[in-house]
mmCIF file with all atom_site columns, C-alpha atoms and ligand atoms in Angstrom:
data_model
loop_
_atom_site.group_PDB
_atom_site.id
_atom_site.type_symbol
_atom_site.label_atom_id
_atom_site.label_alt_id
_atom_site.label_comp_id
_atom_site.label_asym_id
_atom_site.label_entity_id
_atom_site.label_seq_id
_atom_site.pdbx_PDB_ins_code
_atom_site.Cartn_x
_atom_site.Cartn_y
_atom_site.Cartn_z
_atom_site.occupancy
_atom_site.B_iso_or_equiv
_atom_site.pdbx_formal_charge
_atom_site.auth_seq_id
_atom_site.auth_comp_id
_atom_site.auth_asym_id
_atom_site.auth_atom_id
_atom_site.pdbx_PDB_model_num
ATOM   1   C CA  . UNK A 1 1   ? -7.911  11.768  11.382  1.00 0.00 ? 1   UNK A CA  1
ATOM   2   C CA  . UNK A 1 2   ? -9.912  14.893  12.292  1.00 0.00 ? 2   UNK A CA  1
ATOM   3   C CA  . UNK A 1 3   ? -11.009 16.815  9.197   1.00 0.00 ? 3   UNK A CA  1
ATOM   4   C CA  . UNK A 1 4   ? -10.030 14.454  6.975   1.00 0.00 ? 4   UNK A CA  1
ATOM   5   C CA  . UNK A 1 5   ? -11.688 12.512  3.944   1.00 0.00 ? 5   UNK A CA  1
ATOM   6   C CA  . UNK A 1 6   ? -11.151 8.688   2.480   1.00 0.00 ? 6   UNK A CA  1
ATOM   7   C CA  . UNK A 1 7   ? -12.579 8.359   -1.758  1.00 0.00 ? 7   UNK A CA  1
ATOM   8   C CA  . UNK A 1 8   ? -12.498 5.763   -3.735  1.00 0.00 ? 8   UNK A CA  1
ATOM   9   C CA  . UNK A 1 9   ? -9.205  6.195   -6.309  1.00 0.00 ? 9   UNK A CA  1
ATOM   10  C CA  . UNK A 1 10  ? -9.675  7.194   -9.692  1.00 0.00 ? 10  UNK A CA  1
ATOM   11  C CA  . UNK A 1 11  ? -7.996  7.176   -13.143 1.00 0.00 ? 11  UNK A CA  1
ATOM   12  C CA  . UNK A 1 12  ? -6.964  10.152  -12.189 1.00 0.00 ? 12  UNK A CA  1
ATOM   13  C CA  . UNK A 1 13  ? -5.642  9.547   -8.975  1.00 0.00 ? 13  UNK A CA  1
ATOM   14  C CA  . UNK A 1 14  ? -2.859  8.208   -10.550 1.00 0.00 ? 14  UNK A CA  1
ATOM   15  C CA  . UNK A 1 15  ? 0.084   10.288  -10.976 1.00 0.00 ? 15  UNK A CA  1
ATOM   16  C CA  . UNK A 1 16  ? -0.587  10.704  -7.133  1.00 0.00 ? 16  UNK A CA  1
ATOM   17  C CA  . UNK A 1 17  ? -0.580  6.501   -6.892  1.00 0.00 ? 17  UNK A CA  1
ATOM   18  C CA  . UNK A 1 18  ? 2.713   7.313   -8.393  1.00 0.00 ? 18  UNK A CA  1
ATOM   19  C CA  . UNK A 1 19  ? 4.104   9.625   -5.795  1.00 0.00 ? 19  UNK A CA  1
ATOM   20  C CA  . UNK A 1 20  ? 2.903   7.433   -2.485  1.00 0.00 ? 20  UNK A CA  1
ATOM   21  C CA  . UNK A 1 21  ? 4.929   4.621   -5.052  1.00 0.00 ? 21  UNK A CA  1
ATOM   22  C CA  . UNK A 1 22  ? 7.666   6.700   -4.896  1.00 0.00 ? 22  UNK A CA  1
ATOM   23  C CA  . UNK A 1 23  ? 7.505   7.424   -0.806  1.00 0.00 ? 23  UNK A CA  1
ATOM   24  C CA  . UNK A 1 24  ? 7.282   3.779   0.002   1.00 0.00 ? 24  UNK A CA  1
ATOM   25  C CA  . UNK A 1 25  ? 9.951   2.596   -1.993  1.00 0.00 ? 25  UNK A CA  1
ATOM   26  C CA  . UNK A 1 26  ? 12.316  5.265   -0.318  1.00 0.00 ? 26  UNK A CA  1
ATOM   27  C CA  . UNK A 1 27  ? 10.450  5.047   3.054   1.00 0.00 ? 27  UNK A CA  1
ATOM   28  C CA  . UNK A 1 28  ? 14.041  4.834   4.865   1.00 0.00 ? 28  UNK A CA  1
ATOM   29  C CA  . UNK A 1 29  ? 15.552  8.520   4.613   1.00 0.00 ? 29  UNK A CA  1
ATOM   30  C CA  . UNK A 1 30  ? 19.145  6.645   3.629   1.00 0.00 ? 30  UNK A CA  1
ATOM   31  C CA  . UNK A 1 31  ? 17.334  5.840   -0.075  1.00 0.00 ? 31  UNK A CA  1
ATOM   32  C CA  . UNK A 1 32  ? 15.939  8.358   -2.381  1.00 0.00 ? 32  UNK A CA  1
ATOM   33  C CA  . UNK A 1 33  ? 15.371  7.017   -5.859  1.00 0.00 ? 33  UNK A CA  1
ATOM   34  C CA  . UNK A 1 34  ? 13.928  9.484   -7.985  1.00 0.00 ? 34  UNK A CA  1
ATOM   35  C CA  . UNK A 1 35  ? 10.170  9.024   -9.746  1.00 0.00 ? 35  UNK A CA  1
ATOM   36  C CA  . UNK A 1 36  ? 12.261  8.460   -12.947 1.00 0.00 ? 36  UNK A CA  1
ATOM   37  C CA  . UNK A 1 37  ? 13.817  5.413   -11.339 1.00 0.00 ? 37  UNK A CA  1
ATOM   38  C CA  . UNK A 1 38  ? 10.669  4.001   -9.494  1.00 0.00 ? 38  UNK A CA  1
ATOM   39  C CA  . UNK A 1 39  ? 9.415   4.229   -13.265 1.00 0.00 ? 39  UNK A CA  1
ATOM   40  C CA  . UNK A 1 40  ? 12.340  2.666   -15.159 1.00 0.00 ? 40  UNK A CA  1
ATOM   41  C CA  . UNK A 1 41  ? 11.965  -0.817  -12.859 1.00 0.00 ? 41  UNK A CA  1
ATOM   42  C CA  . UNK A 1 42  ? 9.795   -2.881  -13.750 1.00 0.00 ? 42  UNK A CA  1
ATOM   43  C CA  . UNK A 1 43  ? 9.343   -4.714  -10.141 1.00 0.00 ? 43  UNK A CA  1
ATOM   44  C CA  . UNK A 1 44  ? 8.579   -1.742  -8.886  1.00 0.00 ? 44  UNK A CA  1
ATOM   45  C CA  . UNK A 1 45  ? 6.621   -0.106  -11.492 1.00 0.00 ? 45  UNK A CA  1
ATOM   46  C CA  . UNK A 1 46  ? 3.977   -2.473  -12.058 1.00 0.00 ? 46  UNK A CA  1
ATOM   47  C CA  . UNK A 1 47  ? 2.001   -1.384  -9.173  1.00 0.00 ? 47  UNK A CA  1
ATOM   48  C CA  . UNK A 1 48  ? 0.726   1.319   -10.585 1.00 0.00 ? 48  UNK A CA  1
ATOM   49  C CA  . UNK A 1 49  ? 1.446   1.115   -14.401 1.00 0.00 ? 49  UNK A CA  1
ATOM   50  C CA  . UNK A 1 50  ? -1.611  1.942   -16.725 1.00 0.00 ? 50  UNK A CA  1
ATOM   51  C CA  . UNK A 1 51  ? -3.760  2.708   -13.677 1.00 0.00 ? 51  UNK A CA  1
ATOM   52  C CA  . UNK A 1 52  ? -6.570  1.656   -13.108 1.00 0.00 ? 52  UNK A CA  1
ATOM   53  C CA  . UNK A 1 53  ? -6.768  -1.651  -14.487 1.00 0.00 ? 53  UNK A CA  1
ATOM   54  C CA  . UNK A 1 54  ? -10.857 -3.202  -14.072 1.00 0.00 ? 54  UNK A CA  1
ATOM   55  C CA  . UNK A 1 55  ? -9.354  -5.283  -10.977 1.00 0.00 ? 55  UNK A CA  1
ATOM   56  C CA  . UNK A 1 56  ? -7.748  -2.432  -9.767  1.00 0.00 ? 56  UNK A CA  1
ATOM   57  C CA  . UNK A 1 57  ? -9.004  -0.781  -6.372  1.00 0.00 ? 57  UNK A CA  1
ATOM   58  C CA  . UNK A 1 58  ? -7.639  2.119   -3.736  1.00 0.00 ? 58  UNK A CA  1
ATOM   59  C CA  . UNK A 1 59  ? -9.084  5.073   -1.277  1.00 0.00 ? 59  UNK A CA  1
ATOM   60  C CA  . UNK A 1 60  ? -7.473  8.402   -1.347  1.00 0.00 ? 60  UNK A CA  1
ATOM   61  C CA  . UNK A 1 61  ? -7.201  9.945   1.846   1.00 0.00 ? 61  UNK A CA  1
ATOM   62  C CA  . UNK A 1 62  ? -7.983  14.111  1.208   1.00 0.00 ? 62  UNK A CA  1
ATOM   63  C CA  . UNK A 1 63  ? -7.610  16.942  3.318   1.00 0.00 ? 63  UNK A CA  1
ATOM   64  C CA  . UNK A 1 64  ? -10.342 19.998  3.654   1.00 0.00 ? 64  UNK A CA  1
ATOM   65  C CA  . UNK A 1 65  ? -9.395  21.349  -0.062  1.00 0.00 ? 65  UNK A CA  1
ATOM   66  C CA  . UNK A 1 66  ? -9.716  17.982  -1.889  1.00 0.00 ? 66  UNK A CA  1
ATOM   67  C CA  . UNK A 1 67  ? -5.685  17.714  -1.634  1.00 0.00 ? 67  UNK A CA  1
ATOM   68  C CA  . UNK A 1 68  ? -4.799  14.400  -1.374  1.00 0.00 ? 68  UNK A CA  1
ATOM   69  C CA  . UNK A 1 69  ? -2.599  13.366  1.623   1.00 0.00 ? 69  UNK A CA  1
ATOM   70  C CA  . UNK A 1 70  ? -2.313  9.276   1.716   1.00 0.00 ? 70  UNK A CA  1
ATOM   71  C CA  . UNK A 1 71  ? -3.329  6.305   -0.637  1.00 0.00 ? 71  UNK A CA  1
ATOM   72  C CA  . UNK A 1 72  ? -3.664  2.971   -0.785  1.00 0.00 ? 72  UNK A CA  1
ATOM   73  C CA  . UNK A 1 73  ? -4.677  0.393   -3.415  1.00 0.00 ? 73  UNK A CA  1
ATOM   74  C CA  . UNK A 1 74  ? -4.350  -3.196  -4.438  1.00 0.00 ? 74  UNK A CA  1
ATOM   75  C CA  . UNK A 1 75  ? -3.370  -4.680  -7.659  1.00 0.00 ? 75  UNK A CA  1
ATOM   76  C CA  . UNK A 1 76  ? -3.399  -8.022  -9.059  1.00 0.00 ? 76  UNK A CA  1
ATOM   77  C CA  . UNK A 1 77  ? -0.078  -9.702  -9.921  1.00 0.00 ? 77  UNK A CA  1
ATOM   78  C CA  . UNK A 1 78  ? 0.395   -13.081 -11.253 1.00 0.00 ? 78  UNK A CA  1
ATOM   79  C CA  . UNK A 1 79  ? 2.895   -15.488 -11.265 1.00 0.00 ? 79  UNK A CA  1
ATOM   80  C CA  . UNK A 1 80  ? 4.083   -14.042 -14.368 1.00 0.00 ? 80  UNK A CA  1
ATOM   81  C CA  . UNK A 1 81  ? 4.678   -11.041 -13.133 1.00 0.00 ? 81  UNK A CA  1
ATOM   82  C CA  . UNK A 1 82  ? 4.866   -11.393 -9.150  1.00 0.00 ? 82  UNK A CA  1
ATOM   83  C CA  . UNK A 1 83  ? 5.299   -8.010  -6.902  1.00 0.00 ? 83  UNK A CA  1
ATOM   84  C CA  . UNK A 1 84  ? 7.805   -8.427  -3.934  1.00 0.00 ? 84  UNK A CA  1
ATOM   85  C CA  . UNK A 1 85  ? 4.996   -9.247  -1.754  1.00 0.00 ? 85  UNK A CA  1
ATOM   86  C CA  . UNK A 1 86  ? 3.198   -12.363 -4.381  1.00 0.00 ? 86  UNK A CA  1
ATOM   87  C CA  . UNK A 1 87  ? 1.392   -14.741 -2.653  1.00 0.00 ? 87  UNK A CA  1
ATOM   88  C CA  . UNK A 1 88  ? -1.429  -16.350 -5.741  1.00 0.00 ? 88  UNK A CA  1
ATOM   89  C CA  . UNK A 1 89  ? -3.122  -14.848 -8.524  1.00 0.00 ? 89  UNK A CA  1
ATOM   90  C CA  . UNK A 1 90  ? -5.917  -14.579 -6.547  1.00 0.00 ? 90  UNK A CA  1
ATOM   91  C CA  . UNK A 1 91  ? -4.566  -12.480 -4.008  1.00 0.00 ? 91  UNK A CA  1
ATOM   92  C CA  . UNK A 1 92  ? -3.887  -9.062  -4.723  1.00 0.00 ? 92  UNK A CA  1
ATOM   93  C CA  . UNK A 1 93  ? -0.718  -6.805  -3.010  1.00 0.00 ? 93  UNK A CA  1
ATOM   94  C CA  . UNK A 1 94  ? -1.715  -3.901  -1.144  1.00 0.00 ? 94  UNK A CA  1
ATOM   95  C CA  . UNK A 1 95  ? 0.590   -0.240  -1.159  1.00 0.00 ? 95  UNK A CA  1
ATOM   96  C CA  . UNK A 1 96  ? -0.231  1.952   0.509   1.00 0.00 ? 96  UNK A CA  1
ATOM   97  C CA  . UNK A 1 97  ? 1.783   5.632   1.314   1.00 0.00 ? 97  UNK A CA  1
ATOM   98  C CA  . UNK A 1 98  ? 1.080   8.829   2.885   1.00 0.00 ? 98  UNK A CA  1
ATOM   99  C CA  . UNK A 1 99  ? 2.296   12.451  2.029   1.00 0.00 ? 99  UNK A CA  1
ATOM   100 C CA  . UNK A 1 100 ? 5.629   12.875  4.592   1.00 0.00 ? 100 UNK A CA  1
ATOM   101 C CA  . UNK A 1 101 ? 4.001   16.012  6.737   1.00 0.00 ? 101 UNK A CA  1
ATOM   102 C CA  . UNK A 1 102 ? 0.823   13.285  7.255   1.00 0.00 ? 102 UNK A CA  1
ATOM   103 C CA  . UNK A 1 103 ? 2.445   10.916  8.802   1.00 0.00 ? 103 UNK A CA  1
ATOM   104 C CA  . UNK A 1 104 ? 2.147   9.711   12.364  1.00 0.00 ? 104 UNK A CA  1
ATOM   105 C CA  . UNK A 1 105 ? -1.170  11.054  12.245  1.00 0.00 ? 105 UNK A CA  1
ATOM   106 C CA  . UNK A 1 106 ? -3.698  8.580   12.133  1.00 0.00 ? 106 UNK A CA  1
ATOM   107 C CA  . UNK A 1 107 ? -3.820  9.070   8.111   1.00 0.00 ? 107 UNK A CA  1
ATOM   108 C CA  . UNK A 1 108 ? -1.885  5.493   6.996   1.00 0.00 ? 108 UNK A CA  1
ATOM   109 C CA  . UNK A 1 109 ? -3.541  3.254   10.104  1.00 0.00 ? 109 UNK A CA  1
ATOM   110 C CA  . UNK A 1 110 ? -7.140  4.511   8.689   1.00 0.00 ? 110 UNK A CA  1
ATOM   111 C CA  . UNK A 1 111 ? -6.804  3.826   4.985   1.00 0.00 ? 111 UNK A CA  1
ATOM   112 C CA  . UNK A 1 112 ? -5.463  0.543   6.257   1.00 0.00 ? 112 UNK A CA  1
ATOM   113 C CA  . UNK A 1 113 ? -8.555  0.116   8.365   1.00 0.00 ? 113 UNK A CA  1
ATOM   114 C CA  . UNK A 1 114 ? -10.573 1.537   5.553   1.00 0.00 ? 114 UNK A CA  1
ATOM   115 C CA  . UNK A 1 115 ? -8.994  -0.157  2.165   1.00 0.00 ? 115 UNK A CA  1
ATOM   116 C CA  . UNK A 1 116 ? -9.076  -3.776  4.242   1.00 0.00 ? 116 UNK A CA  1
ATOM   117 C CA  . UNK A 1 117 ? -13.343 -3.011  4.977   1.00 0.00 ? 117 UNK A CA  1
ATOM   118 C CA  . UNK A 1 118 ? -13.649 -2.446  1.008   1.00 0.00 ? 118 UNK A CA  1
ATOM   119 C CA  . UNK A 1 119 ? -11.917 -5.748  0.456   1.00 0.00 ? 119 UNK A CA  1
ATOM   120 C CA  . UNK A 1 120 ? -14.564 -7.505  2.218   1.00 0.00 ? 120 UNK A CA  1
ATOM   121 C CA  . UNK A 1 121 ? -17.271 -5.236  0.273   1.00 0.00 ? 121 UNK A CA  1
ATOM   122 C CA  . UNK A 1 122 ? -15.414 -7.011  -3.188  1.00 0.00 ? 122 UNK A CA  1
ATOM   123 C CA  . UNK A 1 123 ? -15.370 -10.410 -1.828  1.00 0.00 ? 123 UNK A CA  1
ATOM   124 C CA  . UNK A 1 124 ? -11.672 -10.349 -1.957  1.00 0.00 ? 124 UNK A CA  1
ATOM   125 C CA  . UNK A 1 125 ? -10.454 -13.460 0.472   1.00 0.00 ? 125 UNK A CA  1
ATOM   126 C CA  . UNK A 1 126 ? -7.024  -12.129 0.905   1.00 0.00 ? 126 UNK A CA  1
ATOM   127 C CA  . UNK A 1 127 ? -4.708  -9.454  0.239   1.00 0.00 ? 127 UNK A CA  1
ATOM   128 C CA  . UNK A 1 128 ? -1.217  -9.320  0.480   1.00 0.00 ? 128 UNK A CA  1
ATOM   129 C CA  . UNK A 1 129 ? 2.418   -7.505  0.934   1.00 0.00 ? 129 UNK A CA  1
ATOM   130 C CA  . UNK A 1 130 ? 5.950   -7.218  0.987   1.00 0.00 ? 130 UNK A CA  1
ATOM   131 C CA  . UNK A 1 131 ? 7.734   -4.935  3.951   1.00 0.00 ? 131 UNK A CA  1
ATOM   132 C CA  . UNK A 1 132 ? 11.111  -3.817  5.006   1.00 0.00 ? 132 UNK A CA  1
ATOM   133 C CA  . UNK A 1 133 ? 11.323  -5.908  8.300   1.00 0.00 ? 133 UNK A CA  1
ATOM   134 C CA  . UNK A 1 134 ? 13.420  -2.493  9.553   1.00 0.00 ? 134 UNK A CA  1
ATOM   135 C CA  . UNK A 1 135 ? 10.345  0.096   8.632   1.00 0.00 ? 135 UNK A CA  1
ATOM   136 C CA  . UNK A 1 136 ? 7.630   0.218   11.479  1.00 0.00 ? 136 UNK A CA  1
ATOM   137 C CA  . UNK A 1 137 ? 4.868   -0.160  8.837   1.00 0.00 ? 137 UNK A CA  1
ATOM   138 C CA  . UNK A 1 138 ? 5.867   -3.749  9.450   1.00 0.00 ? 138 UNK A CA  1
ATOM   139 C CA  . UNK A 1 139 ? 4.469   -3.697  13.339  1.00 0.00 ? 139 UNK A CA  1
ATOM   140 C CA  . UNK A 1 140 ? 0.933   -1.365  11.733  1.00 0.00 ? 140 UNK A CA  1
ATOM   141 C CA  . UNK A 1 141 ? 0.594   -4.391  9.426   1.00 0.00 ? 141 UNK A CA  1
ATOM   142 C CA  . UNK A 1 142 ? 0.980   -6.915  12.333  1.00 0.00 ? 142 UNK A CA  1
ATOM   143 C CA  . UNK A 1 143 ? -1.020  -5.059  14.785  1.00 0.00 ? 143 UNK A CA  1
ATOM   144 C CA  . UNK A 1 144 ? -4.147  -4.815  12.008  1.00 0.00 ? 144 UNK A CA  1
ATOM   145 C CA  . UNK A 1 145 ? -4.195  -8.080  12.092  1.00 0.00 ? 145 UNK A CA  1
ATOM   146 C CA  . UNK A 1 146 ? -1.278  -9.162  9.125   1.00 0.00 ? 146 UNK A CA  1
ATOM   147 C CA  . UNK A 1 147 ? 0.538   -12.794 9.867   1.00 0.00 ? 147 UNK A CA  1
ATOM   148 C CA  . UNK A 1 148 ? 3.926   -13.231 8.244   1.00 0.00 ? 148 UNK A CA  1
ATOM   149 C CA  . UNK A 1 149 ? 3.675   -16.044 5.497   1.00 0.00 ? 149 UNK A CA  1
ATOM   150 C CA  . UNK A 1 150 ? 7.086   -15.536 3.976   1.00 0.00 ? 150 UNK A CA  1
ATOM   151 C CA  . UNK A 1 151 ? 10.515  -14.230 5.384   1.00 0.00 ? 151 UNK A CA  1
ATOM   152 C CA  . UNK A 1 152 ? 13.471  -12.994 3.106   1.00 0.00 ? 152 UNK A CA  1
ATOM   153 C CA  . UNK A 1 153 ? 16.429  -11.353 4.705   1.00 0.00 ? 153 UNK A CA  1
ATOM   154 C CA  . UNK A 1 154 ? 15.256  -7.987  4.932   1.00 0.00 ? 154 UNK A CA  1
ATOM   155 C CA  . UNK A 1 155 ? 11.685  -7.890  3.944   1.00 0.00 ? 155 UNK A CA  1
ATOM   156 C CA  . UNK A 1 156 ? 8.765   -10.387 4.930   1.00 0.00 ? 156 UNK A CA  1
ATOM   157 C CA  . UNK A 1 157 ? 5.863   -10.678 2.984   1.00 0.00 ? 157 UNK A CA  1
ATOM   158 C CA  . UNK A 1 158 ? 2.411   -10.564 4.833   1.00 0.00 ? 158 UNK A CA  1
ATOM   159 C CA  . UNK A 1 159 ? -0.971  -11.881 4.345   1.00 0.00 ? 159 UNK A CA  1
ATOM   160 C CA  . UNK A 1 160 ? -4.335  -10.656 5.797   1.00 0.00 ? 160 UNK A CA  1
ATOM   161 C CA  . UNK A 1 161 ? -6.991  -13.679 5.784   1.00 0.00 ? 161 UNK A CA  1
ATOM   162 C CA  . UNK A 1 162 ? -10.064 -11.677 4.939   1.00 0.00 ? 162 UNK A CA  1
ATOM   163 C CA  . UNK A 1 163 ? -12.364 -14.094 4.648   1.00 0.00 ? 163 UNK A CA  1
ATOM   164 C CA  . UNK A 1 164 ? -11.404 -15.682 8.100   1.00 0.00 ? 164 UNK A CA  1
ATOM   165 C CA  . UNK A 1 165 ? -11.994 -12.857 10.103  1.00 0.00 ? 165 UNK A CA  1
ATOM   166 C CA  . UNK A 1 166 ? -14.924 -11.433 11.806  1.00 0.00 ? 166 UNK A CA  1
ATOM   167 C CA  . UNK A 1 167 ? -16.170 -8.404  10.731  1.00 0.00 ? 167 UNK A CA  1
HETATM 168 C C1  . COA B 2 .   ? 3.572   3.298   6.850   1.00 0.00 ? 1   COA B C1  1
HETATM 169 C C2  . COA B 2 .   ? 3.132   4.888   6.762   1.00 0.00 ? 1   COA B C2  1
HETATM 170 C C3  . COA B 2 .   ? 1.819   4.597   5.559   1.00 0.00 ? 1   COA B C3  1
HETATM 171 C C4  . COA B 2 .   ? 2.160   4.712   7.933   1.00 0.00 ? 1   COA B C4  1
HETATM 172 O O1  . COA B 2 .   ? 1.044   6.124   8.043   1.00 0.00 ? 1   COA B O1  1
HETATM 173 P P1  . COA B 2 .   ? 0.825   6.646   9.134   1.00 0.00 ? 1   COA B P1  1
HETATM 174 O O2  . COA B 2 .   ? 0.013   8.220   9.073   1.00 0.00 ? 1   COA B O2  1
HETATM 175 O O3  . COA B 2 .   ? 1.731   7.674   9.193   1.00 0.00 ? 1   COA B O3  1
HETATM 176 O O4  . COA B 2 .   ? 0.731   6.102   10.414  1.00 0.00 ? 1   COA B O4  1
HETATM 177 P P2  . COA B 2 .   ? -0.429  6.055   11.403  1.00 0.00 ? 1   COA B P2  1
HETATM 178 O O5  . COA B 2 .   ? 0.177   7.648   11.561  1.00 0.00 ? 1   COA B O5  1
HETATM 179 O O6  . COA B 2 .   ? -1.741  6.040   11.103  1.00 0.00 ? 1   COA B O6  1
HETATM 180 O O7  . COA B 2 .   ? 0.615   4.800   12.244  1.00 0.00 ? 1   COA B O7  1
HETATM 181 C C5  . COA B 2 .   ? 0.441   4.249   12.658  1.00 0.00 ? 1   COA B C5  1
HETATM 182 C C6  . COA B 2 .   ? 1.256   3.336   13.855  1.00 0.00 ? 1   COA B C6  1
HETATM 183 O O8  . COA B 2 .   ? 2.891   4.029   13.101  1.00 0.00 ? 1   COA B O8  1
HETATM 184 C C7  . COA B 2 .   ? 3.095   4.645   14.497  1.00 0.00 ? 1   COA B C7  1
HETATM 185 N N1  . COA B 2 .   ? 4.278   5.506   13.835  1.00 0.00 ? 1   COA B N1  1
HETATM 186 C C8  . COA B 2 .   ? 3.695   6.565   12.826  1.00 0.00 ? 1   COA B C8  1
HETATM 187 N N2  . COA B 2 .   ? 4.657   7.044   12.637  1.00 0.00 ? 1   COA B N2  1
HETATM 188 C C9  . COA B 2 .   ? 5.988   6.028   13.024  1.00 0.00 ? 1   COA B C9  1
HETATM 189 C C10 . COA B 2 .   ? 7.607   6.774   13.435  1.00 0.00 ? 1   COA B C10 1
HETATM 190 N N3  . COA B 2 .   ? 7.990   6.979   12.449  1.00 0.00 ? 1   COA B N3  1
HETATM 191 N N4  . COA B 2 .   ? 7.868   5.359   13.890  1.00 0.00 ? 1   COA B N4  1
HETATM 192 C C11 . COA B 2 .   ? 7.669   4.563   14.621  1.00 0.00 ? 1   COA B C11 1
HETATM 193 N N5  . COA B 2 .   ? 6.815   4.562   14.666  1.00 0.00 ? 1   COA B N5  1
HETATM 194 C C12 . COA B 2 .   ? 5.406   5.196   14.446  1.00 0.00 ? 1   COA B C12 1
HETATM 195 C C13 . COA B 2 .   ? 1.878   5.095   15.288  1.00 0.00 ? 1   COA B C13 1
HETATM 196 O O9  . COA B 2 .   ? 2.239   5.677   16.349  1.00 0.00 ? 1   COA B O9  1
HETATM 197 C C14 . COA B 2 .   ? 0.643   4.651   14.764  1.00 0.00 ? 1   COA B C14 1
HETATM 198 O O10 . COA B 2 .   ? 0.817   3.354   16.008  1.00 0.00 ? 1   COA B O10 1
HETATM 199 P P3  . COA B 2 .   ? -0.164  3.642   17.073  1.00 0.00 ? 1   COA B P3  1
HETATM 200 O O11 . COA B 2 .   ? -1.370  4.236   16.982  1.00 0.00 ? 1   COA B O11 1
HETATM 201 O O12 . COA B 2 .   ? 0.102   2.507   18.139  1.00 0.00 ? 1   COA B O12 1
HETATM 202 O O13 . COA B 2 .   ? 0.696   4.901   17.740  1.00 0.00 ? 1   COA B O13 1
HETATM 203 C C15 . COA B 2 .   ? 3.353   5.916   6.597   1.00 0.00 ? 1   COA B C15 1
HETATM 204 O O14 . COA B 2 .   ? 4.326   6.451   7.460   1.00 0.00 ? 1   COA B O14 1
HETATM 205 C C16 . COA B 2 .   ? 4.254   6.279   4.831   1.00 0.00 ? 1   COA B C16 1
HETATM 206 O O15 . COA B 2 .   ? 3.718   6.546   4.665   1.00 0.00 ? 1   COA B O15 1
HETATM 207 N N6  . COA B 2 .   ? 5.480   5.923   5.042   1.00 0.00 ? 1   COA B N6  1
HETATM 208 C C17 . COA B 2 .   ? 6.540   5.929   3.957   1.00 0.00 ? 1   COA B C17 1
HETATM 209 C C18 . COA B 2 .   ? 5.972   4.710   3.452   1.00 0.00 ? 1   COA B C18 1
HETATM 210 C C19 . COA B 2 .   ? 5.754   3.371   3.266   1.00 0.00 ? 1   COA B C19 1
HETATM 211 O O16 . COA B 2 .   ? 6.896   3.242   4.899   1.00 0.00 ? 1   COA B O16 1
HETATM 212 N N7  . COA B 2 .   ? 4.770   3.201   2.909   1.00 0.00 ? 1   COA B N7  1
HETATM 213 C C20 . COA B 2 .   ? 4.664   1.337   3.462   1.00 0.00 ? 1   COA B C20 1
HETATM 214 C C21 . COA B 2 .   ? 6.160   0.285   2.651   1.00 0.00 ? 1   COA B C21 1
HETATM 215 S S1  . COA B 2 .   ? 5.251   -1.788  2.376   1.00 0.00 ? 1   COA B S1  1
#
């Protein structure tokens, strides 16, 4: 993370968040969804549609030239339009992605820790996410304190209880 900064996401980051959502969808080399395919799929697009909504919150990691290299954000989805990692209306879902050339250098872990700290500061009791089990990101989440609360064929829903954890 040397020389990288982390700042709050703004409405101007909406396109970059779409980029990172596409990266999250295409985490495996065999999958290559286009941006258009992702945005045309309501179950995926609703993680970024209309960014930013009043309850949205996110962080962007930037390189020394202020170019974004990764993002982590949470969004409240509802029982009427649940995300893959939905647990309840009052638990936002986390999405995270790092630009390919920056992966494996600590950006993802730093973003994850920072966004969980930010959630705590905002009084959010818990956050959840969905991760395909074969994605190494699942191990990162577990190492940072997420626990699996529901398992599907290929994916797990994981939850991080902020309120119950020591600072
Ligand atoms: C998942 C992701 C956000 C992690 O960010 P990152 O910056 O690459 O991760 P970090 O460098 O902080 O590494 C975190 C841990 O994962 C490990 N790791 C990193 N890349 C790895 C890889 N390709 N395979 C296995 N483990 C890996 C690291 O070793 C590190 O663990 P360690 O500190 O114990 O060594 C990023 O790789 C990414 O954007 N992937 C594609 C999108 C995606 O999968 N999003 C999540 C969908 S649920």
